[in-house]
Amino acid sequence: MNHKLFFEWIAERLEISSIEDWYNIRKSDFTRQKGWGSLSKYYKSSHYQFIFQNTPSMQWKPWLFAQTPKRYWNSIENRKFAVECFSEEMKITLIDDWYSISGSDLVNHQLGGLYDYYKHNLLKMLNEIYPEVNWKFWKFSKVGNSKWKKDENK
């Protein structure tokens, strides 16, 4: 089976008219199509891998899919990529710009899964992504009381 031809056929069947339409597709959309069963083994049953490998010039943002691929956030490279994209979208150019960002901003930009990964702790995320920065936690719009109780902050 020609993978590219199947990709084009399935795009037509699913009424994909723009590359961004792929973000709305779920695995069940694939499993209902004839031919997916035999082809899925080449992609480890991952419709994401099927999409990614058949659109090599596209830089996908997996968090924009209806469901982020399993274990996507386990990779530091993926987390850095998402923060980089978010920074561009929010026009963050200076480190101090991060102090005006909240967890709600991440959620509103479909990065709730990333925020969940860091257990809703923006500072923890930033410490990992930008370890060279000495963050001043009190400059963030929300500061938990527990921060002030730590000995190093007294």
GROMACS .gro file of N, CA and C in nm:
model
  462
    1MET      N    1   0.085  -0.118   0.000
    1MET     CA    2   0.000   0.000   0.000
    1MET      C    3   0.089   0.124   0.000
    2ASN      N    4   0.058   0.217  -0.084
    2ASN     CA    5   0.134   0.341  -0.090
    2ASN      C    6   0.084   0.433   0.022
    3HIS      N    7   0.170   0.463   0.116
    3HIS     CA    8   0.132   0.541   0.234
    3HIS      C    9   0.085   0.682   0.196
    4LYS      N   10   0.156   0.744   0.104
    4LYS     CA   11   0.120   0.882   0.065
    4LYS      C   12  -0.017   0.885  -0.003
    5LEU      N   13  -0.044   0.785  -0.087
    5LEU     CA   14  -0.175   0.779  -0.153
    5LEU      C   15  -0.285   0.757  -0.050
    6PHE      N   16  -0.259   0.671   0.047
    6PHE     CA   17  -0.358   0.648   0.153
    6PHE      C   18  -0.379   0.777   0.232
    7PHE      N   19  -0.272   0.849   0.258
    7PHE     CA   20  -0.281   0.976   0.331
    7PHE      C   21  -0.373   1.072   0.255
    8GLU      N   22  -0.351   1.084   0.126
    8GLU     CA   23  -0.434   1.173   0.044
    8GLU      C   24  -0.579   1.125   0.039
    9TRP      N   25  -0.597   0.993   0.030
    9TRP     CA   26  -0.732   0.937   0.026
    9TRP      C   27  -0.806   0.963   0.157
   10ILE      N   28  -0.737   0.939   0.268
   10ILE     CA   29  -0.802   0.957   0.398
   10ILE      C   30  -0.831   1.106   0.423
   11ALA      N   31  -0.743   1.194   0.375
   11ALA     CA   32  -0.766   1.338   0.387
   11ALA      C   33  -0.893   1.377   0.313
   12GLU      N   34  -0.913   1.318   0.197
   12GLU     CA   35  -1.034   1.346   0.119
   12GLU      C   36  -1.158   1.292   0.192
   13ARG      N   37  -1.148   1.169   0.243
   13ARG     CA   38  -1.260   1.108   0.315
   13ARG      C   39  -1.298   1.185   0.440
   14LEU      N   40  -1.197   1.242   0.507
   14LEU     CA   41  -1.221   1.316   0.632
   14LEU      C   42  -1.245   1.464   0.606
   15GLU      N   43  -1.253   1.500   0.479
   15GLU     CA   44  -1.279   1.638   0.437
   15GLU      C   45  -1.177   1.736   0.494
   16ILE      N   46  -1.051   1.699   0.484
   16ILE     CA   47  -0.942   1.786   0.527
   16ILE      C   48  -0.915   1.884   0.414
   17SER      N   49  -0.935   2.013   0.440
   17SER     CA   50  -0.912   2.112   0.336
   17SER      C   51  -0.789   2.199   0.365
   18SER      N   52  -0.741   2.196   0.489
   18SER     CA   53  -0.619   2.270   0.522
   18SER      C   54  -0.537   2.184   0.618
   19ILE      N   55  -0.410   2.212   0.624
   19ILE     CA   56  -0.321   2.133   0.709
   19ILE      C   57  -0.366   2.141   0.856
   20GLU      N   58  -0.420   2.254   0.896
   20GLU     CA   59  -0.465   2.271   1.035
   20GLU      C   60  -0.586   2.184   1.069
   21ASP      N   61  -0.660   2.140   0.967
   21ASP     CA   62  -0.775   2.052   0.991
   21ASP      C   63  -0.733   1.920   1.055
   22TRP      N   64  -0.608   1.880   1.033
   22TRP     CA   65  -0.560   1.755   1.093
   22TRP      C   66  -0.565   1.761   1.245
   23TYR      N   67  -0.555   1.879   1.303
   23TYR     CA   68  -0.559   1.892   1.449
   23TYR      C   69  -0.692   1.845   1.508
   24ASN      N   70  -0.798   1.846   1.428
   24ASN     CA   71  -0.931   1.807   1.476
   24ASN      C   72  -0.959   1.658   1.462
   25ILE      N   73  -0.867   1.585   1.404
   25ILE     CA   74  -0.888   1.444   1.377
   25ILE      C   75  -0.851   1.359   1.498
   26ARG      N   76  -0.933   1.259   1.525
   26ARG     CA   77  -0.909   1.167   1.637
   26ARG      C   78  -0.872   1.029   1.582
   27LYS      N   79  -0.817   0.948   1.667
   27LYS     CA   80  -0.778   0.813   1.627
   27LYS      C   81  -0.898   0.736   1.573
   28SER      N   82  -1.014   0.757   1.633
   28SER     CA   83  -1.134   0.685   1.588
   28SER      C   84  -1.169   0.720   1.442
   29ASP      N   85  -1.133   0.839   1.398
   29ASP     CA   86  -1.156   0.875   1.258
   29ASP      C   87  -1.075   0.784   1.165
   30PHE      N   88  -0.959   0.743   1.211
   30PHE     CA   89  -0.874   0.654   1.132
   30PHE      C   90  -0.921   0.510   1.139
   31THR      N   91  -0.956   0.466   1.258
   31THR     CA   92  -0.992   0.325   1.275
   31THR      C   93  -1.118   0.288   1.197
   32ARG      N   94  -1.199   0.385   1.164
   32ARG     CA   95  -1.321   0.359   1.085
   32ARG      C   96  -1.291   0.347   0.936
   33GLN      N   97  -1.170   0.377   0.894
   33GLN     CA   98  -1.136   0.376   0.752
   33GLN      C   99  -1.079   0.241   0.709
   34LYS      N  100  -1.123   0.195   0.594
   34LYS     CA  101  -1.067   0.072   0.537
   34LYS      C  102  -0.920   0.096   0.508
   35GLY      N  103  -0.839  -0.003   0.539
   35GLY     CA  104  -0.697   0.008   0.509
   35GLY      C  105  -0.613   0.049   0.628
   36TRP      N  106  -0.673   0.117   0.725
   36TRP     CA  107  -0.594   0.163   0.840
   36TRP      C  108  -0.541   0.046   0.922
   37GLY      N  109  -0.619  -0.060   0.935
   37GLY     CA  110  -0.578  -0.175   1.016
   37GLY      C  111  -0.443  -0.231   0.972
   38SER      N  112  -0.426  -0.253   0.842
   38SER     CA  113  -0.300  -0.310   0.794
   38SER      C  114  -0.188  -0.205   0.793
   39LEU      N  115  -0.222  -0.082   0.776
   39LEU     CA  116  -0.121   0.024   0.770
   39LEU      C  117  -0.077   0.069   0.910
   40SER      N  118  -0.164   0.055   1.006
   40SER     CA  119  -0.134   0.107   1.140
   40SER      C  120  -0.010   0.045   1.202
   41LYS      N  121   0.024  -0.078   1.165
   41LYS     CA  122   0.142  -0.143   1.224
   41LYS      C  123   0.270  -0.069   1.189
   42TYR      N  124   0.274  -0.001   1.075
   42TYR     CA  125   0.393   0.075   1.036
   42TYR      C  126   0.412   0.200   1.123
   43TYR      N  127   0.305   0.242   1.186
   43TYR     CA  128   0.307   0.365   1.267
   43TYR      C  129   0.279   0.335   1.413
   44LYS      N  130   0.296   0.209   1.452
   44LYS     CA  131   0.273   0.165   1.590
   44LYS      C  132   0.134   0.206   1.639
   45SER      N  133   0.037   0.195   1.551
   45SER     CA  134  -0.104   0.230   1.576
   45SER      C  135  -0.123   0.376   1.615
   46SER      N  136  -0.028   0.459   1.579
   46SER     CA  137  -0.036   0.601   1.615
   46SER      C  138  -0.077   0.684   1.493
   47HIS      N  139  -0.196   0.738   1.499
   47HIS     CA  140  -0.238   0.825   1.389
   47HIS      C  141  -0.153   0.953   1.385
   48TYR      N  142  -0.099   0.991   1.501
   48TYR     CA  143  -0.011   1.108   1.504
   48TYR      C  144   0.112   1.082   1.418
   49GLN      N  145   0.176   0.965   1.437
   49GLN     CA  146   0.296   0.932   1.359
   49GLN      C  147   0.264   0.925   1.210
   50PHE      N  148   0.147   0.873   1.179
   50PHE     CA  149   0.103   0.867   1.039
   50PHE      C  150   0.095   1.009   0.981
   51ILE      N  151   0.035   1.099   1.054
   51ILE     CA  152   0.023   1.238   1.008
   51ILE      C  153   0.160   1.303   0.999
   52PHE      N  154   0.240   1.292   1.104
   52PHE     CA  155   0.372   1.357   1.107
   52PHE      C  156   0.462   1.309   0.993
   53GLN      N  157   0.465   1.178   0.971
   53GLN     CA  158   0.556   1.123   0.869
   53GLN      C  159   0.509   1.150   0.727
   54ASN      N  160   0.382   1.179   0.711
   54ASN     CA  161   0.332   1.209   0.576
   54ASN      C  162   0.324   1.359   0.548
   55THR      N  163   0.368   1.438   0.643
   55THR     CA  164   0.376   1.583   0.624
   55THR      C  165   0.510   1.631   0.681
   56PRO      N  166   0.622   1.583   0.625
   56PRO     CA  167   0.753   1.611   0.684
   56PRO      C  168   0.792   1.758   0.690
   57SER      N  169   0.734   1.841   0.606
   57SER     CA  170   0.772   1.983   0.607
   57SER      C  171   0.696   2.064   0.713
   58MET      N  172   0.596   2.003   0.773
   58MET     CA  173   0.513   2.072   0.873
   58MET      C  174   0.575   2.059   1.012
   59GLN      N  175   0.585   2.170   1.083
   59GLN     CA  176   0.629   2.164   1.222
   59GLN      C  177   0.504   2.163   1.309
   60TRP      N  178   0.465   2.043   1.351
   60TRP     CA  179   0.342   2.024   1.426
   60TRP      C  180   0.356   2.069   1.570
   61LYS      N  181   0.246   2.112   1.625
   61LYS     CA  182   0.235   2.145   1.767
   61LYS      C  183   0.138   2.042   1.826
   62PRO      N  184   0.191   1.930   1.873
   62PRO     CA  185   0.103   1.819   1.915
   62PRO      C  186   0.000   1.855   2.020
   63TRP      N  187   0.023   1.955   2.100
   63TRP     CA  188  -0.075   1.993   2.203
   63TRP      C  189  -0.201   2.054   2.142
   64LEU      N  190  -0.198   2.087   2.014
   64LEU     CA  191  -0.316   2.143   1.949
   64LEU      C  192  -0.413   2.035   1.898
   65PHE      N  193  -0.369   1.909   1.899
   65PHE     CA  194  -0.460   1.801   1.861
   65PHE      C  195  -0.567   1.786   1.968
   66ALA      N  196  -0.676   1.722   1.932
   66ALA     CA  197  -0.786   1.699   2.026
   66ALA      C  198  -0.734   1.633   2.153
   67GLN      N  199  -0.635   1.547   2.138
   67GLN     CA  200  -0.570   1.483   2.252
   67GLN      C  201  -0.420   1.479   2.224
   68THR      N  202  -0.341   1.529   2.318
   68THR     CA  203  -0.196   1.528   2.302
   68THR      C  204  -0.147   1.383   2.303
   69PRO      N  205  -0.051   1.349   2.217
   69PRO     CA  206   0.000   1.210   2.217
   69PRO      C  207   0.046   1.167   2.356
   70LYS      N  208   0.024   1.040   2.387
   70LYS     CA  209   0.064   0.986   2.517
   70LYS      C  210   0.213   1.010   2.540
   71ARG      N  211   0.245   1.043   2.662
   71ARG     CA  212   0.383   1.065   2.708
   71ARG      C  213   0.454   1.180   2.636
   72TYR      N  214   0.380   1.261   2.564
   72TYR     CA  215   0.442   1.373   2.492
   72TYR      C  216   0.517   1.465   2.588
   73TRP      N  217   0.458   1.496   2.701
   73TRP     CA  218   0.518   1.591   2.795
   73TRP      C  219   0.634   1.531   2.874
   74ASN      N  220   0.659   1.402   2.861
   74ASN     CA  221   0.772   1.340   2.932
   74ASN      C  222   0.907   1.384   2.876
   75SER      N  223   0.909   1.438   2.757
   75SER     CA  224   1.034   1.480   2.693
   75SER      C  225   1.062   1.628   2.719
   76ILE      N  226   1.180   1.657   2.772
   76ILE     CA  227   1.219   1.796   2.797
   76ILE      C  228   1.223   1.875   2.666
   77GLU      N  229   1.263   1.811   2.557
   77GLU     CA  230   1.266   1.880   2.427
   77GLU      C  231   1.127   1.925   2.386
   78ASN      N  232   1.028   1.840   2.410
   78ASN     CA  233   0.889   1.876   2.378
   78ASN      C  234   0.840   1.990   2.465
   79ARG      N  235   0.875   1.985   2.593
   79ARG     CA  236   0.832   2.092   2.684
   79ARG      C  237   0.898   2.225   2.644
   80LYS      N  238   1.026   2.220   2.610
   80LYS     CA  239   1.096   2.343   2.566
   80LYS      C  240   1.035   2.398   2.437
   81PHE      N  241   1.004   2.308   2.344
   81PHE     CA  242   0.943   2.351   2.218
   81PHE      C  243   0.809   2.421   2.243
   82ALA      N  244   0.728   2.364   2.331
   82ALA     CA  245   0.598   2.423   2.362
   82ALA      C  246   0.614   2.561   2.426
   83VAL      N  247   0.708   2.574   2.518
   83VAL     CA  248   0.731   2.704   2.584
   83VAL      C  249   0.784   2.805   2.483
   84GLU      N  250   0.869   2.760   2.394
   84GLU     CA  251   0.921   2.848   2.289
   84GLU      C  252   0.808   2.900   2.199
   85CYS      N  253   0.719   2.810   2.158
   85CYS     CA  254   0.604   2.850   2.075
   85CYS      C  255   0.512   2.945   2.151
   86PHE      N  256   0.488   2.914   2.277
   86PHE     CA  257   0.404   2.999   2.361
   86PHE      C  258   0.467   3.138   2.373
   87SER      N  259   0.597   3.143   2.393
   87SER     CA  260   0.668   3.272   2.405
   87SER      C  261   0.648   3.357   2.280
   88GLU      N  262   0.658   3.292   2.165
   88GLU     CA  263   0.638   3.364   2.039
   88GLU      C  264   0.496   3.416   2.028
   89GLU      N  265   0.398   3.330   2.059
   89GLU     CA  266   0.257   3.370   2.051
   89GLU      C  267   0.226   3.486   2.144
   90MET      N  268   0.286   3.483   2.263
   90MET     CA  269   0.259   3.587   2.364
   90MET      C  270   0.352   3.708   2.349
   91LYS      N  271   0.442   3.700   2.250
   91LYS     CA  272   0.539   3.808   2.225
   91LYS      C  273   0.626   3.836   2.348
   92ILE      N  274   0.669   3.729   2.411
   92ILE     CA  275   0.760   3.739   2.526
   92ILE      C  276   0.901   3.756   2.469
   93THR      N  277   0.959   3.871   2.492
   93THR     CA  278   1.093   3.898   2.438
   93THR      C  279   1.197   3.914   2.550
   94LEU      N  280   1.151   3.950   2.667
   94LEU     CA  281   1.241   3.968   2.781
   94LEU      C  282   1.202   3.869   2.891
   95ILE      N  283   1.299   3.828   2.967
   95ILE     CA  284   1.272   3.736   3.079
   95ILE      C  285   1.167   3.796   3.171
   96ASP      N  286   1.174   3.925   3.197
   96ASP     CA  287   1.077   3.989   3.287
   96ASP      C  288   0.933   3.981   3.235
   97ASP      N  289   0.915   3.960   3.105
   97ASP     CA  290   0.780   3.946   3.050
   97ASP      C  291   0.708   3.825   3.110
   98TRP      N  292   0.784   3.725   3.153
   98TRP     CA  293   0.723   3.605   3.211
   98TRP      C  294   0.648   3.635   3.341
   99TYR      N  295   0.686   3.740   3.411
   99TYR     CA  296   0.620   3.770   3.539
   99TYR      C  297   0.472   3.808   3.522
  100SER      N  298   0.435   3.848   3.402
  100SER     CA  299   0.294   3.884   3.380
  100SER      C  300   0.212   3.765   3.327
  101ILE      N  301   0.276   3.651   3.311
  101ILE     CA  302   0.208   3.531   3.260
  101ILE      C  303   0.151   3.449   3.377
  102SER      N  304   0.036   3.390   3.353
  102SER     CA  305  -0.025   3.305   3.457
  102SER      C  306  -0.053   3.166   3.399
  103GLY      N  307  -0.086   3.076   3.486
  103GLY     CA  308  -0.125   2.942   3.442
  103GLY      C  309  -0.245   2.946   3.349
  104SER      N  310  -0.334   3.040   3.371
  104SER     CA  311  -0.452   3.054   3.285
  104SER      C  312  -0.411   3.085   3.142
  105ASP      N  313  -0.303   3.160   3.126
  105ASP     CA  314  -0.254   3.191   2.991
  105ASP      C  315  -0.211   3.063   2.920
  106LEU      N  316  -0.143   2.975   2.992
  106LEU     CA  317  -0.103   2.847   2.933
  106LEU      C  318  -0.226   2.766   2.892
  107VAL      N  319  -0.322   2.757   2.982
  107VAL     CA  320  -0.444   2.681   2.955
  107VAL      C  321  -0.518   2.741   2.834
  108ASN      N  322  -0.527   2.873   2.829
  108ASN     CA  323  -0.596   2.940   2.719
  108ASN      C  324  -0.527   2.923   2.584
  109HIS      N  325  -0.401   2.883   2.586
  109HIS     CA  326  -0.326   2.857   2.463
  109HIS      C  327  -0.308   2.707   2.441
  110GLN      N  328  -0.400   2.631   2.496
  110GLN     CA  329  -0.407   2.485   2.480
  110GLN      C  330  -0.284   2.413   2.536
  111LEU      N  331  -0.223   2.472   2.638
  111LEU     CA  332  -0.109   2.409   2.704
  111LEU      C  333  -0.144   2.364   2.846
  112GLY      N  334  -0.270   2.329   2.866
  112GLY     CA  335  -0.313   2.278   2.996
  112GLY      C  336  -0.240   2.151   3.035
  113GLY      N  337  -0.210   2.067   2.937
  113GLY     CA  338  -0.137   1.943   2.964
  113GLY      C  339   0.004   1.971   3.014
  114LEU      N  340   0.066   2.072   2.958
  114LEU     CA  341   0.200   2.113   3.004
  114LEU      C  342   0.191   2.168   3.146
  115TYR      N  343   0.091   2.250   3.170
  115TYR     CA  344   0.070   2.308   3.303
  115TYR      C  345   0.042   2.196   3.405
  116ASP      N  346  -0.037   2.098   3.364
  116ASP     CA  347  -0.062   1.981   3.451
  116ASP      C  348   0.067   1.906   3.481
  117TYR      N  349   0.152   1.891   3.379
  117TYR     CA  350   0.279   1.819   3.397
  117TYR      C  351   0.359   1.880   3.512
  118TYR      N  352   0.357   2.012   3.522
  118TYR     CA  353   0.430   2.082   3.628
  118TYR      C  354   0.344   2.103   3.753
  119LYS      N  355   0.234   2.030   3.762
  119LYS     CA  356   0.143   2.035   3.878
  119LYS      C  357   0.098   2.178   3.908
  120HIS      N  358   0.066   2.249   3.801
  120HIS     CA  359   0.014   2.387   3.807
  120HIS      C  360   0.112   2.482   3.875
  121ASN      N  361   0.240   2.459   3.851
  121ASN     CA  362   0.345   2.541   3.912
  121ASN      C  363   0.427   2.606   3.800
  122LEU      N  364   0.391   2.729   3.767
  122LEU     CA  365   0.457   2.803   3.660
  122LEU      C  366   0.606   2.823   3.689
  123LEU      N  367   0.638   2.853   3.813
  123LEU     CA  368   0.778   2.874   3.851
  123LEU      C  369   0.860   2.747   3.831
  124LYS      N  370   0.804   2.634   3.864
  124LYS     CA  371   0.873   2.506   3.844
  124LYS      C  372   0.903   2.485   3.695
  125MET      N  373   0.806   2.517   3.611
  125MET     CA  374   0.825   2.505   3.467
  125MET      C  375   0.937   2.597   3.420
  126LEU      N  376   0.931   2.721   3.461
  126LEU     CA  377   1.032   2.818   3.417
  126LEU      C  378   1.171   2.783   3.468
  127ASN      N  379   1.180   2.733   3.590
  127ASN     CA  380   1.310   2.690   3.644
  127ASN      C  381   1.372   2.579   3.560
  128GLU      N  382   1.289   2.491   3.510
  128GLU     CA  383   1.342   2.383   3.428
  128GLU      C  384   1.379   2.431   3.288
  129ILE      N  385   1.296   2.514   3.228
  129ILE     CA  386   1.319   2.559   3.091
  129ILE      C  387   1.431   2.662   3.085
  130TYR      N  388   1.437   2.748   3.185
  130TYR     CA  389   1.540   2.854   3.191
  130TYR      C  390   1.619   2.843   3.321
  131PRO      N  391   1.700   2.739   3.336
  131PRO     CA  392   1.770   2.719   3.464
  131PRO      C  393   1.873   2.828   3.496
  132GLU      N  394   1.915   2.902   3.396
  132GLU     CA  395   2.015   3.007   3.416
  132GLU      C  396   1.956   3.134   3.479
  133VAL      N  397   1.823   3.143   3.484
  133VAL     CA  398   1.757   3.262   3.537
  133VAL      C  399   1.732   3.246   3.686
  134ASN      N  400   1.762   3.349   3.760
  134ASN     CA  401   1.732   3.353   3.904
  134ASN      C  402   1.595   3.420   3.920
  135TRP      N  403   1.489   3.339   3.914
  135TRP     CA  404   1.353   3.391   3.918
  135TRP      C  405   1.321   3.452   4.054
  136LYS      N  406   1.254   3.564   4.052
  136LYS     CA  407   1.209   3.630   4.174
  136LYS      C  408   1.060   3.599   4.188
  137PHE      N  409   1.032   3.495   4.265
  137PHE     CA  410   0.895   3.442   4.270
  137PHE      C  411   0.792   3.546   4.310
  138TRP      N  412   0.830   3.645   4.388
  138TRP     CA  413   0.734   3.745   4.434
  138TRP      C  414   0.689   3.839   4.322
  139LYS      N  415   0.757   3.836   4.208
  139LYS     CA  416   0.718   3.923   4.097
  139LYS      C  417   0.605   3.863   4.013
  140PHE      N  418   0.574   3.735   4.035
  140PHE     CA  419   0.464   3.673   3.961
  140PHE      C  420   0.331   3.723   4.017
  141SER      N  421   0.229   3.721   3.934
  141SER     CA  422   0.099   3.771   3.977
  141SER      C  423   0.039   3.687   4.089
  142LYS      N  424   0.072   3.559   4.094
  142LYS     CA  425   0.021   3.471   4.199
  142LYS      C  426   0.140   3.408   4.270
  143VAL      N  427   0.147   3.426   4.400
  143VAL     CA  428   0.253   3.366   4.480
  143VAL      C  429   0.187   3.288   4.592
  144GLY      N  430   0.216   3.159   4.598
  144GLY     CA  431   0.158   3.076   4.704
  144GLY      C  432   0.220   3.109   4.839
  145ASN      N  433   0.142   3.099   4.945
  145ASN     CA  434   0.191   3.127   5.080
  145ASN      C  435   0.309   3.039   5.119
  146SER      N  436   0.312   2.917   5.066
  146SER     CA  437   0.419   2.824   5.103
  146SER      C  438   0.557   2.874   5.060
  147LYS      N  439   0.562   2.958   4.957
  147LYS     CA  440   0.690   3.013   4.912
  147LYS      C  441   0.756   3.095   5.022
  148TRP      N  442   0.676   3.173   5.094
  148TRP     CA  443   0.731   3.260   5.197
  148TRP      C  444   0.771   3.183   5.322
  149LYS      N  445   0.721   3.062   5.339
  149LYS     CA  446   0.751   2.983   5.457
  149LYS      C  447   0.884   2.910   5.449
  150LYS      N  448   0.937   2.896   5.327
  150LYS     CA  449   1.063   2.823   5.311
  150LYS      C  450   1.177   2.905   5.373
  151ASP      N  451   1.269   2.834   5.440
  151ASP     CA  452   1.381   2.900   5.509
  151ASP      C  453   1.461   2.990   5.416
  152GLU      N  454   1.487   2.945   5.293
  152GLU     CA  455   1.569   3.026   5.202
  152GLU      C  456   1.502   3.156   5.160
  153ASN      N  457   1.373   3.169   5.186
  153ASN     CA  458   1.299   3.290   5.149
  153ASN      C  459   1.267   3.381   5.268
  154LYS      N  460   1.315   3.342   5.385
  154LYS     CA  461   1.288   3.422   5.506
  154LYS      C  462   1.393   3.531   5.521
   0.00000   0.00000   0.00000
